[in-house]
mmCIF file of C-alpha atoms in Angstrom:
data_model
loop_
_atom_site.group_PDB
_atom_site.id
_atom_site.type_symbol
_atom_site.label_atom_id
_atom_site.label_comp_id
_atom_site.label_asym_id
_atom_site.label_seq_id
_atom_site.Cartn_x
_atom_site.Cartn_y
_atom_site.Cartn_z
ATOM 1 C CA MET Y 1 0.001 -0.234 -0.030
ATOM 2 C CA TYR Y 2 2.828 2.625 0.891
ATOM 3 C CA ASP Y 3 4.790 2.083 -2.226
ATOM 4 C CA LYS Y 4 1.975 4.100 -4.072
ATOM 5 C CA ILE Y 5 2.805 7.183 -1.599
ATOM 6 C CA HIS Y 6 5.192 9.478 -2.491
ATOM 7 C CA LEU Y 7 5.905 12.906 -0.574
ATOM 8 C CA ARG Y 8 7.414 15.754 -2.164
ATOM 9 C CA LEU Y 9 7.889 19.484 -1.127
ATOM 10 C CA ALA Y 10 5.354 21.671 -3.003
ATOM 11 C CA THR Y 11 6.756 24.217 -5.818
ATOM 12 C CA PRO Y 12 5.072 27.148 -7.155
ATOM 13 C CA GLN Y 13 3.538 25.386 -9.715
ATOM 14 C CA ASP Y 14 1.506 23.511 -7.110
ATOM 15 C CA VAL Y 15 -0.221 26.567 -6.202
ATOM 16 C CA PRO Y 16 -3.681 25.623 -7.810
ATOM 17 C CA VAL Y 17 -3.639 22.314 -6.334
ATOM 18 C CA ILE Y 18 -2.672 23.627 -2.727
ATOM 19 C CA LEU Y 19 -5.564 26.066 -3.135
ATOM 20 C CA THR Y 20 -8.057 22.953 -4.184
ATOM 21 C CA PHE Y 21 -6.798 21.286 -0.851
ATOM 22 C CA ILE Y 22 -7.326 24.298 0.872
ATOM 23 C CA GLN Y 23 -10.905 24.674 -0.312
ATOM 24 C CA GLY Y 24 -11.688 20.890 0.186
ATOM 25 C CA LEU Y 25 -10.416 21.164 4.105
ATOM 26 C CA ALA Y 26 -12.706 24.310 4.444
ATOM 27 C CA GLU Y 27 -15.626 22.706 2.776
ATOM 28 C CA TYR Y 28 -15.003 19.321 5.163
ATOM 29 C CA GLU Y 29 -14.863 21.885 8.330
ATOM 30 C CA ARG Y 30 -17.927 23.577 7.274
ATOM 31 C CA LEU Y 31 -15.756 26.892 6.685
ATOM 32 C CA SER Y 32 -16.028 27.448 3.179
ATOM 33 C CA ASP Y 33 -17.213 30.809 3.559
ATOM 34 C CA GLN Y 34 -13.831 32.079 5.361
ATOM 35 C CA VAL Y 35 -11.661 30.995 2.479
ATOM 36 C CA VAL Y 36 -10.231 34.312 0.885
ATOM 37 C CA ALA Y 37 -6.964 32.582 -0.416
ATOM 38 C CA THR Y 38 -6.264 32.795 -4.185
ATOM 39 C CA GLU Y 39 -3.501 31.623 -6.021
ATOM 40 C CA GLU Y 40 -1.522 34.952 -6.059
ATOM 41 C CA LYS Y 41 -1.823 35.310 -2.218
ATOM 42 C CA LEU Y 42 -0.429 31.894 -1.911
ATOM 43 C CA GLN Y 43 2.170 32.283 -4.747
ATOM 44 C CA GLN Y 44 3.599 35.177 -2.767
ATOM 45 C CA THR Y 45 3.210 34.030 0.655
ATOM 46 C CA LEU Y 46 4.552 30.509 0.228
ATOM 47 C CA PHE Y 47 6.928 31.451 -2.694
ATOM 48 C CA GLY Y 48 7.556 34.952 -2.720
ATOM 49 C CA HIS Y 49 10.509 36.737 -1.228
ATOM 50 C CA LYS Y 50 9.671 35.741 2.409
ATOM 51 C CA ALA Y 51 7.957 32.395 2.573
ATOM 52 C CA TYR Y 52 5.839 32.274 5.864
ATOM 53 C CA ALA Y 53 4.849 28.422 5.502
ATOM 54 C CA GLU Y 54 6.015 25.099 3.658
ATOM 55 C CA VAL Y 55 3.854 22.554 1.763
ATOM 56 C CA VAL Y 56 4.367 18.960 1.431
ATOM 57 C CA ILE Y 57 2.200 17.410 -1.182
ATOM 58 C CA ALA Y 58 1.291 13.760 -1.200
ATOM 59 C CA GLU Y 59 0.778 11.828 -4.316
ATOM 60 C CA TYR Y 60 -0.697 8.626 -4.628
ATOM 61 C CA ASP Y 61 -0.213 6.571 -7.553
ATOM 62 C CA GLY Y 62 1.020 9.585 -9.151
ATOM 63 C CA LYS Y 63 -1.776 11.948 -8.547
ATOM 64 C CA ALA Y 64 -1.782 15.011 -5.902
ATOM 65 C CA ALA Y 65 -3.979 13.269 -2.950
ATOM 66 C CA GLY Y 66 -3.344 15.564 -0.245
ATOM 67 C CA PHE Y 67 -0.785 17.944 1.731
ATOM 68 C CA ALA Y 68 0.344 19.262 4.888
ATOM 69 C CA LEU Y 69 0.951 23.132 5.321
ATOM 70 C CA PHE Y 70 2.992 23.711 8.218
ATOM 71 C CA PHE Y 71 5.508 27.034 9.484
ATOM 72 C CA HIS Y 72 7.897 27.149 12.446
ATOM 73 C CA ASN Y 73 6.994 28.275 15.923
ATOM 74 C CA TYR Y 74 8.869 28.604 19.166
ATOM 75 C CA SER Y 75 8.734 27.429 22.719
ATOM 76 C CA THR Y 76 10.355 29.508 25.472
ATOM 77 C CA PHE Y 77 9.927 26.663 27.863
ATOM 78 C CA LEU Y 78 12.067 24.519 25.721
ATOM 79 C CA ALA Y 79 14.095 27.390 24.018
ATOM 80 C CA LYS Y 80 13.393 25.237 20.638
ATOM 81 C CA PRO Y 81 11.839 25.929 17.654
ATOM 82 C CA GLY Y 82 8.684 23.586 16.811
ATOM 83 C CA ILE Y 83 6.883 22.734 14.070
ATOM 84 C CA TYR Y 84 3.262 23.751 13.826
ATOM 85 C CA LEU Y 85 0.800 21.856 11.320
ATOM 86 C CA GLU Y 86 -1.799 24.153 10.114
ATOM 87 C CA ASP Y 87 -3.515 21.954 7.513
ATOM 88 C CA LEU Y 88 -3.518 18.288 6.799
ATOM 89 C CA PHE Y 89 -5.969 17.171 4.129
ATOM 90 C CA VAL Y 90 -6.332 14.193 2.269
ATOM 91 C CA LEU Y 91 -8.682 14.012 -0.587
ATOM 92 C CA PRO Y 92 -12.034 11.837 0.283
ATOM 93 C CA GLU Y 93 -11.296 9.348 -2.292
ATOM 94 C CA TYR Y 94 -7.582 8.605 -1.178
ATOM 95 C CA ARG Y 95 -8.479 8.492 2.593
ATOM 96 C CA GLY Y 96 -7.685 5.103 4.293
ATOM 97 C CA LYS Y 97 -4.802 4.529 2.396
ATOM 98 C CA GLY Y 98 -2.262 5.727 4.647
ATOM 99 C CA LEU Y 99 -1.466 9.266 3.495
ATOM 100 C CA GLY Y 100 -2.419 11.114 6.586
ATOM 101 C CA ARG Y 101 -0.059 8.798 8.613
ATOM 102 C CA VAL Y 102 2.697 9.381 6.091
ATOM 103 C CA LEU Y 103 2.450 13.188 6.005
ATOM 104 C CA LEU Y 104 2.455 13.148 10.011
ATOM 105 C CA SER Y 105 5.259 10.923 10.313
ATOM 106 C CA TYR Y 106 7.232 13.026 7.736
ATOM 107 C CA LEU Y 107 6.488 15.941 9.713
ATOM 108 C CA ALA Y 108 7.674 14.210 12.990
ATOM 109 C CA LYS Y 109 11.109 13.318 11.284
ATOM 110 C CA LEU Y 110 11.300 16.952 9.879
ATOM 111 C CA ALA Y 111 10.960 18.216 13.317
ATOM 112 C CA VAL Y 112 13.558 15.602 14.908
ATOM 113 C CA GLU Y 113 15.875 16.593 11.904
ATOM 114 C CA ARG Y 114 15.516 20.178 12.361
ATOM 115 C CA ASP Y 115 15.993 19.887 16.088
ATOM 116 C CA CYS Y 116 12.517 21.122 17.152
ATOM 117 C CA GLY Y 117 11.146 20.688 20.485
ATOM 118 C CA ARG Y 118 7.582 19.725 19.452
ATOM 119 C CA LEU Y 119 5.088 19.009 16.658
ATOM 120 C CA GLU Y 120 1.580 20.457 17.292
ATOM 121 C CA TRP Y 121 -1.728 21.393 15.906
ATOM 122 C CA SER Y 122 -5.136 22.202 16.249
ATOM 123 C CA VAL Y 123 -8.268 20.270 15.581
ATOM 124 C CA LEU Y 124 -12.068 21.152 15.778
ATOM 125 C CA ASP Y 125 -13.771 19.450 18.897
ATOM 126 C CA TRP Y 126 -16.431 17.822 16.563
ATOM 127 C CA ASN Y 127 -13.916 16.013 14.386
ATOM 128 C CA GLN Y 128 -13.999 12.899 16.245
ATOM 129 C CA PRO Y 129 -12.248 10.970 13.119
ATOM 130 C CA ALA Y 130 -9.158 13.341 13.129
ATOM 131 C CA ILE Y 131 -9.266 13.113 17.138
ATOM 132 C CA ASP Y 132 -9.248 9.614 16.940
ATOM 133 C CA PHE Y 133 -6.353 9.422 14.188
ATOM 134 C CA TYR Y 134 -4.359 11.904 15.995
ATOM 135 C CA GLN Y 135 -4.553 10.059 19.131
ATOM 136 C CA ALA Y 136 -3.597 6.804 17.411
ATOM 137 C CA GLN Y 137 -0.576 8.387 16.317
ATOM 138 C CA GLY Y 138 0.595 9.482 19.776
ATOM 139 C CA ALA Y 139 -0.981 12.825 20.098
ATOM 140 C CA THR Y 140 -1.842 14.439 23.121
ATOM 141 C CA MET Y 141 -4.987 16.543 23.626
ATOM 142 C CA LEU Y 142 -4.250 19.806 25.589
ATOM 143 C CA HIS Y 143 -7.486 20.139 27.273
ATOM 144 C CA ASP Y 144 -6.175 23.119 29.389
ATOM 145 C CA TRP Y 145 -5.521 25.383 26.827
ATOM 146 C CA ARG Y 146 -7.646 27.292 24.539
ATOM 147 C CA ILE Y 147 -6.857 29.073 21.095
ATOM 148 C CA ASN Y 148 -7.085 32.667 21.143
ATOM 149 C CA ARG Y 149 -7.419 34.560 17.765
ATOM 150 C CA VAL Y 150 -7.637 38.140 16.823
ATOM 151 C CA THR Y 151 -8.689 38.659 13.100
ATOM 152 C CA GLY Y 152 -10.271 41.485 10.765
ATOM 153 C CA ALA Y 153 -11.848 44.643 12.028
ATOM 154 C CA SER Y 154 -10.845 43.412 15.771
ATOM 155 C CA LEU Y 155 -7.174 42.925 14.518
ATOM 156 C CA GLN Y 156 -7.010 46.781 13.177
ATOM 157 C CA GLN Y 157 -8.514 47.710 16.402
ATOM 158 C CA LEU Y 158 -6.251 46.510 18.756
ATOM 159 C CA ALA Y 159 -3.358 47.646 16.622
ATOM 160 C CA ALA Y 160 -4.684 51.218 16.422
ATOM 161 C CA LYS Y 161 -4.493 50.908 20.334
ATOM 162 C CA TYR Y 162 -0.497 50.818 20.143
ATOM 163 C CA THR Y 163 1.054 54.257 20.843
ATOM 164 C CA VAL Y 164 4.267 53.915 22.259
ATOM 165 C CA SER Y 165 7.013 54.662 19.725
#
């Protein structure tokens, strides 16, 4: 089964498929209305002058079947970088073939090679299949932590409060 799986780092030519994966993930997570990503924005932020994230494409039998988009964060407690997995998505027709497991284990290997202290990500609380999958891979759910986010107008308002020069 795994002999049909091939992982590779994404290239600028993969931007259309990356956007398709992002849209597929958003549809699965019932968040399609929140996707404002475009090919142009992805080209700039993933492959432009300053790349903000990296992407691994999973191919199955020569066809793009899934992806993992990740970036580095930092743990002050460990004094080490970490890898934050922003998105992991496998097209429905390729699920159950081991692509998610291979992508996650690749990121763990990359974290070890880059001397990272951890690999982490978020999962929606209703997504029990993903929770079960992640726990089967050895992940621990951090029940005491809550994600905080500031976006849109709230981000603009908070930024406007900065007055120190």
